[in-house]
PDB file of C-alpha atoms in Angstrom:
ATOM      1  CA  MET A   1     124.230  59.024 155.151  1.00 48.00           C
ATOM      2  CA  GLU A   2     124.001  62.365 156.881  1.00 55.00           C
ATOM      3  CA  ALA A   3     124.040  65.696 155.104  1.00 62.00           C
ATOM      4  CA  THR A   4     126.836  68.048 156.104  1.00 80.00           C
ATOM      5  CA  MET A   5     125.602  70.768 158.451  1.00 87.00           C
ATOM      6  CA  LYS A   6     125.986  74.283 157.153  1.00 89.00           C
ATOM      7  CA  LYS A   7     126.679  77.259 159.327  1.00 91.00           C
ATOM      8  CA  ALA A   8     124.305  80.217 159.548  1.00 93.00           C
ATOM      9  CA  THR A   9     124.990  83.225 161.767  1.00 95.00           C
ATOM     10  CA  PHE A  10     122.245  85.701 162.602  1.00 95.00           C
ATOM     11  CA  TYR A  11     123.665  89.077 163.663  1.00 96.00           C
ATOM     12  CA  HIS A  12     121.403  91.524 165.447  1.00 96.00           C
ATOM     13  CA  ALA A  13     121.458  94.401 167.918  1.00 95.00           C
ATOM     14  CA  GLY A  14     118.317  93.819 169.932  1.00 92.00           C
ATOM     15  CA  CYS A  15     116.246  96.360 167.993  1.00 90.00           C
ATOM     16  CA  PRO A  16     112.555  95.636 167.252  1.00 90.00           C
ATOM     17  CA  VAL A  17     113.269  95.029 163.554  1.00 89.00           C
ATOM     18  CA  CYS A  18     115.987  92.570 164.600  1.00 91.00           C
ATOM     19  CA  VAL A  19     113.815  90.694 167.066  1.00 89.00           C
ATOM     20  CA  GLU A  20     111.013  90.249 164.547  1.00 87.00           C
ATOM     21  CA  ALA A  21     113.453  88.941 161.951  1.00 89.00           C
ATOM     22  CA  GLU A  22     115.037  86.603 164.452  1.00 89.00           C
ATOM     23  CA  GLN A  23     111.746  85.138 165.544  1.00 85.00           C
ATOM     24  CA  GLN A  24     110.595  84.560 161.977  1.00 84.00           C
ATOM     25  CA  PHE A  25     113.849  83.698 160.316  1.00 82.00           C
ATOM     26  CA  ALA A  26     116.489  82.207 162.510  1.00 83.00           C
ATOM     27  CA  SER A  27     113.984  79.692 163.826  1.00 83.00           C
ATOM     28  CA  ALA A  28     112.571  78.964 160.376  1.00 88.00           C
ATOM     29  CA  LEU A  29     115.741  77.487 158.944  1.00 90.00           C
ATOM     30  CA  ASP A  30     115.828  73.759 158.465  1.00 91.00           C
ATOM     31  CA  PRO A  31     117.526  72.396 161.605  1.00 89.00           C
ATOM     32  CA  LYS A  32     118.698  69.382 159.612  1.00 90.00           C
ATOM     33  CA  MET A  33     120.657  71.606 157.253  1.00 90.00           C
ATOM     34  CA  TYR A  34     121.770  74.535 159.364  1.00 91.00           C
ATOM     35  CA  GLU A  35     123.508  75.087 162.634  1.00 92.00           C
ATOM     36  CA  VAL A  36     122.275  78.566 163.576  1.00 93.00           C
ATOM     37  CA  GLU A  37     124.192  80.884 165.870  1.00 95.00           C
ATOM     38  CA  VAL A  38     122.599  84.117 167.077  1.00 95.00           C
ATOM     39  CA  VAL A  39     125.018  86.973 167.846  1.00 96.00           C
ATOM     40  CA  HIS A  40     123.966  90.177 169.609  1.00 96.00           C
ATOM     41  CA  LEU A  41     126.501  92.706 168.311  1.00 96.00           C
ATOM     42  CA  GLY A  42     125.521  95.305 170.886  1.00 93.00           C
ATOM     43  CA  GLU A  43     126.610  92.932 173.638  1.00 95.00           C
ATOM     44  CA  SER A  44     129.403  91.165 171.748  1.00 95.00           C
ATOM     45  CA  ARG A  45     131.261  94.072 170.209  1.00 94.00           C
ATOM     46  CA  SER A  46     134.331  91.908 169.842  1.00 95.00           C
ATOM     47  CA  ARG A  47     132.542  90.193 166.960  1.00 97.00           C
ATOM     48  CA  LEU A  48     131.907  93.349 164.952  1.00 97.00           C
ATOM     49  CA  ASP A  49     135.075  92.762 162.912  1.00 97.00           C
ATOM     50  CA  GLU A  50     134.010  89.228 162.098  1.00 97.00           C
ATOM     51  CA  ALA A  51     130.583  90.452 160.948  1.00 97.00           C
ATOM     52  CA  GLU A  52     132.091  93.231 158.865  1.00 97.00           C
ATOM     53  CA  GLY A  53     134.584  90.790 157.373  1.00 97.00           C
ATOM     54  CA  ALA A  54     131.666  88.635 156.225  1.00 96.00           C
ATOM     55  CA  GLY A  55     130.214  91.649 154.406  1.00 96.00           C
ATOM     56  CA  VAL A  56     127.582  92.637 156.966  1.00 97.00           C
ATOM     57  CA  LYS A  57     126.713  96.343 156.653  1.00 96.00           C
ATOM     58  CA  SER A  58     123.584  96.548 158.794  1.00 96.00           C
ATOM     59  CA  VAL A  59     121.559  94.442 161.197  1.00 96.00           C
ATOM     60  CA  PRO A  60     119.591  92.291 161.219  1.00 96.00           C
ATOM     61  CA  ALA A  61     121.643  90.158 158.856  1.00 95.00           C
ATOM     62  CA  LEU A  62     122.021  86.472 158.269  1.00 94.00           C
ATOM     63  CA  VAL A  63     125.288  85.061 156.966  1.00 94.00           C
ATOM     64  CA  VAL A  64     124.593  81.737 155.305  1.00 89.00           C
ATOM     65  CA  ASP A  65     127.533  79.712 154.096  1.00 85.00           C
ATOM     66  CA  GLY A  66     129.659  82.863 154.104  1.00 89.00           C
ATOM     67  CA  ILE A  67     127.198  84.983 152.092  1.00 89.00           C
ATOM     68  CA  PRO A  68     125.624  87.985 153.868  1.00 93.00           C
ATOM     69  CA  PHE A  69     121.909  88.717 153.552  1.00 93.00           C
ATOM     70  CA  HIS A  70     120.541  91.943 154.975  1.00 95.00           C
ATOM     71  CA  ILE A  71     116.991  91.502 156.176  1.00 94.00           C
ATOM     72  CA  ASN A  72     115.042  94.761 156.337  1.00 92.00           C
ATOM     73  CA  HIS A  73     117.002  97.460 158.162  1.00 92.00           C
ATOM     74  CA  GLY A  74     117.418  98.002 161.880  1.00 92.00           C
ATOM     75  CA  ALA A  75     120.764  99.754 162.328  1.00 94.00           C
ATOM     76  CA  ASP A  76     123.992 100.297 160.431  1.00 95.00           C
ATOM     77  CA  LEU A  77     126.972  98.373 161.696  1.00 94.00           C
ATOM     78  CA  SER A  78     128.870 101.639 162.044  1.00 92.00           C
ATOM     79  CA  ASP A  79     126.308 102.832 164.615  1.00 92.00           C
ATOM     80  CA  LEU A  80     127.239  99.908 166.856  1.00 92.00           C
ATOM     81  CA  ARG A  81     130.921 100.806 167.150  1.00 88.00           C
TER      82      ARG A  81
ATOM     83  CA  MET B   1     100.198  65.154 166.077  1.00 48.00           C
ATOM     84  CA  GLU B   2     101.249  67.236 163.147  1.00 55.00           C
ATOM     85  CA  ALA B   3     102.335  70.862 163.377  1.00 62.00           C
ATOM     86  CA  THR B   4     100.303  73.315 161.317  1.00 80.00           C
ATOM     87  CA  MET B   5     102.119  74.266 158.113  1.00 87.00           C
ATOM     88  CA  LYS B   6     102.842  77.941 157.728  1.00 89.00           C
ATOM     89  CA  LYS B   7     102.886  79.735 154.439  1.00 91.00           C
ATOM     90  CA  ALA B   8     105.985  81.507 153.097  1.00 93.00           C
ATOM     91  CA  THR B   9     106.042  83.302 149.754  1.00 95.00           C
ATOM     92  CA  PHE B  10     109.299  84.282 148.131  1.00 95.00           C
ATOM     93  CA  TYR B  11     108.826  87.120 145.611  1.00 96.00           C
ATOM     94  CA  HIS B  12     111.576  87.798 143.103  1.00 96.00           C
ATOM     95  CA  ALA B  13     112.173  89.198 139.637  1.00 95.00           C
ATOM     96  CA  GLY B  14     114.886  86.955 138.277  1.00 92.00           C
ATOM     97  CA  CYS B  15     117.706  89.394 139.067  1.00 90.00           C
ATOM     98  CA  PRO B  16     121.088  88.052 140.288  1.00 89.00           C
ATOM     99  CA  VAL B  17     120.462  89.321 143.843  1.00 89.00           C
ATOM    100  CA  CYS B  18     117.100  87.528 143.768  1.00 91.00           C
ATOM    101  CA  VAL B  19     118.501  84.255 142.505  1.00 89.00           C
ATOM    102  CA  GLU B  20     121.207  84.167 145.166  1.00 87.00           C
ATOM    103  CA  ALA B  21     118.665  84.861 147.892  1.00 89.00           C
ATOM    104  CA  GLU B  22     116.323  82.217 146.535  1.00 89.00           C
ATOM    105  CA  GLN B  23     118.990  79.564 146.430  1.00 85.00           C
ATOM    106  CA  GLN B  24     120.144  80.290 149.956  1.00 84.00           C
ATOM    107  CA  PHE B  25     116.876  81.188 151.595  1.00 82.00           C
ATOM    108  CA  ALA B  26     113.798  79.699 150.092  1.00 83.00           C
ATOM    109  CA  SER B  27     115.407  76.273 150.172  1.00 83.00           C
ATOM    110  CA  ALA B  28     116.778  76.749 153.683  1.00 88.00           C
ATOM    111  CA  LEU B  29     113.412  77.007 155.408  1.00 90.00           C
ATOM    112  CA  ASP B  30     112.332  74.044 157.454  1.00 91.00           C
ATOM    113  CA  PRO B  31     110.103  71.978 155.121  1.00 89.00           C
ATOM    114  CA  LYS B  32     108.280  70.605 158.137  1.00 90.00           C
ATOM    115  CA  MET B  33     107.185  74.093 159.155  1.00 90.00           C
ATOM    116  CA  TYR B  34     106.807  75.994 155.922  1.00 91.00           C
ATOM    117  CA  GLU B  35     105.092  75.535 152.625  1.00 92.00           C
ATOM    118  CA  VAL B  36     107.188  77.750 150.343  1.00 93.00           C
ATOM    119  CA  GLU B  37     105.876  79.286 147.136  1.00 95.00           C
ATOM    120  CA  VAL B  38     108.246  81.083 144.756  1.00 95.00           C
ATOM    121  CA  VAL B  39     106.674  83.869 142.666  1.00 96.00           C
ATOM    122  CA  HIS B  40     108.482  85.549 139.756  1.00 96.00           C
ATOM    123  CA  LEU B  41     106.846  88.996 139.645  1.00 96.00           C
ATOM    124  CA  GLY B  42     108.368  89.821 136.270  1.00 93.00           C
ATOM    125  CA  GLU B  43     106.475  86.896 134.752  1.00 95.00           C
ATOM    126  CA  SER B  44     103.429  86.992 137.043  1.00 95.00           C
ATOM    127  CA  ARG B  45     102.567  90.678 137.044  1.00 94.00           C
ATOM    128  CA  SER B  46      99.038  89.835 138.113  1.00 95.00           C
ATOM    129  CA  ARG B  47     100.452  89.119 141.557  1.00 97.00           C
ATOM    130  CA  LEU B  48     102.079  92.534 142.036  1.00 97.00           C
ATOM    131  CA  ASP B  49      99.006  93.805 143.907  1.00 97.00           C
ATOM    132  CA  GLU B  50      99.080  90.841 146.251  1.00 97.00           C
ATOM    133  CA  ALA B  51     102.787  91.412 146.986  1.00 97.00           C
ATOM    134  CA  GLU B  52     102.261  95.121 147.532  1.00 97.00           C
ATOM    135  CA  GLY B  53      99.293  94.389 149.781  1.00 97.00           C
ATOM    136  CA  ALA B  54     101.549  92.224 151.952  1.00 96.00           C
ATOM    137  CA  GLY B  55     103.895  95.169 152.353  1.00 96.00           C
ATOM    138  CA  VAL B  56     106.530  94.172 149.808  1.00 97.00           C
ATOM    139  CA  LYS B  57     108.430  97.230 148.552  1.00 96.00           C
ATOM    140  CA  SER B  58     111.340  95.593 146.748  1.00 96.00           C
ATOM    141  CA  VAL B  59     112.526  92.179 145.626  1.00 96.00           C
ATOM    142  CA  PRO B  60     113.798  89.777 146.695  1.00 96.00           C
ATOM    143  CA  ALA B  61     111.387  89.554 149.588  1.00 95.00           C
ATOM    144  CA  LEU B  62     110.028  86.758 151.686  1.00 94.00           C
ATOM    145  CA  VAL B  63     106.587  87.039 153.244  1.00 94.00           C
ATOM    146  CA  VAL B  64     106.432  84.715 156.234  1.00 89.00           C
ATOM    147  CA  ASP B  65     103.123  84.346 158.007  1.00 85.00           C
ATOM    148  CA  GLY B  66     101.986  87.644 156.476  1.00 89.00           C
ATOM    149  CA  ILE B  67     105.058  89.636 157.526  1.00 89.00           C
ATOM    150  CA  PRO B  68     107.300  90.972 154.729  1.00 93.00           C
ATOM    151  CA  PHE B  69     111.087  90.687 154.944  1.00 93.00           C
ATOM    152  CA  HIS B  70     113.202  92.457 152.360  1.00 95.00           C
ATOM    153  CA  ILE B  71     116.409  90.552 151.717  1.00 94.00           C
ATOM    154  CA  ASN B  72     119.170  92.716 150.294  1.00 92.00           C
ATOM    155  CA  HIS B  73     117.936  94.795 147.366  1.00 92.00           C
ATOM    156  CA  GLY B  74     117.461  93.770 143.753  1.00 92.00           C
ATOM    157  CA  ALA B  75     114.724  96.010 142.375  1.00 94.00           C
ATOM    158  CA  ASP B  76     111.916  98.208 143.627  1.00 95.00           C
ATOM    159  CA  LEU B  77     108.414  96.860 143.127  1.00 94.00           C
ATOM    160  CA  SER B  78     107.497 100.030 141.256  1.00 92.00           C
ATOM    161  CA  ASP B  79     110.120  99.211 138.610  1.00 92.00           C
ATOM    162  CA  LEU B  80     108.270  96.004 137.793  1.00 92.00           C
ATOM    163  CA  ARG B  81     104.991  97.677 136.868  1.00 88.00           C
TER     164      ARG B  81
END
């Protein structure tokens, strides 16, 4: 029996703090449990609303199962608009 | 050939923000890559110096491969002394 895959979305803006977090975190999640999507909000501004709707206030942030986690601090979401 | 296990230490202080992060994060890391240790700094004050030495400023925090990541904000390390 297979476990249900959970969704994890890593939002970033290409800043050094973001890149470090991505390299350590997004790739560290258990690939058997999580389907990880990486979203560059500086390039995909159309997804800013989605990120904000999930409770993301700054990047880098990881939304796991709908819950936002802010990892260190690179930039406020408002600075990306 | 087996991959070398990396060390990840999750520092917390039992606060609600910490518990949520622990449940989502510490258990989400790939068990094939990371050996995860969970340290309650409120109960193990002797490890405050170690956490501070790794660059931890607040909990919850995850130190992965020696690099500290602050996840949301529960309490400052100085409040635990």
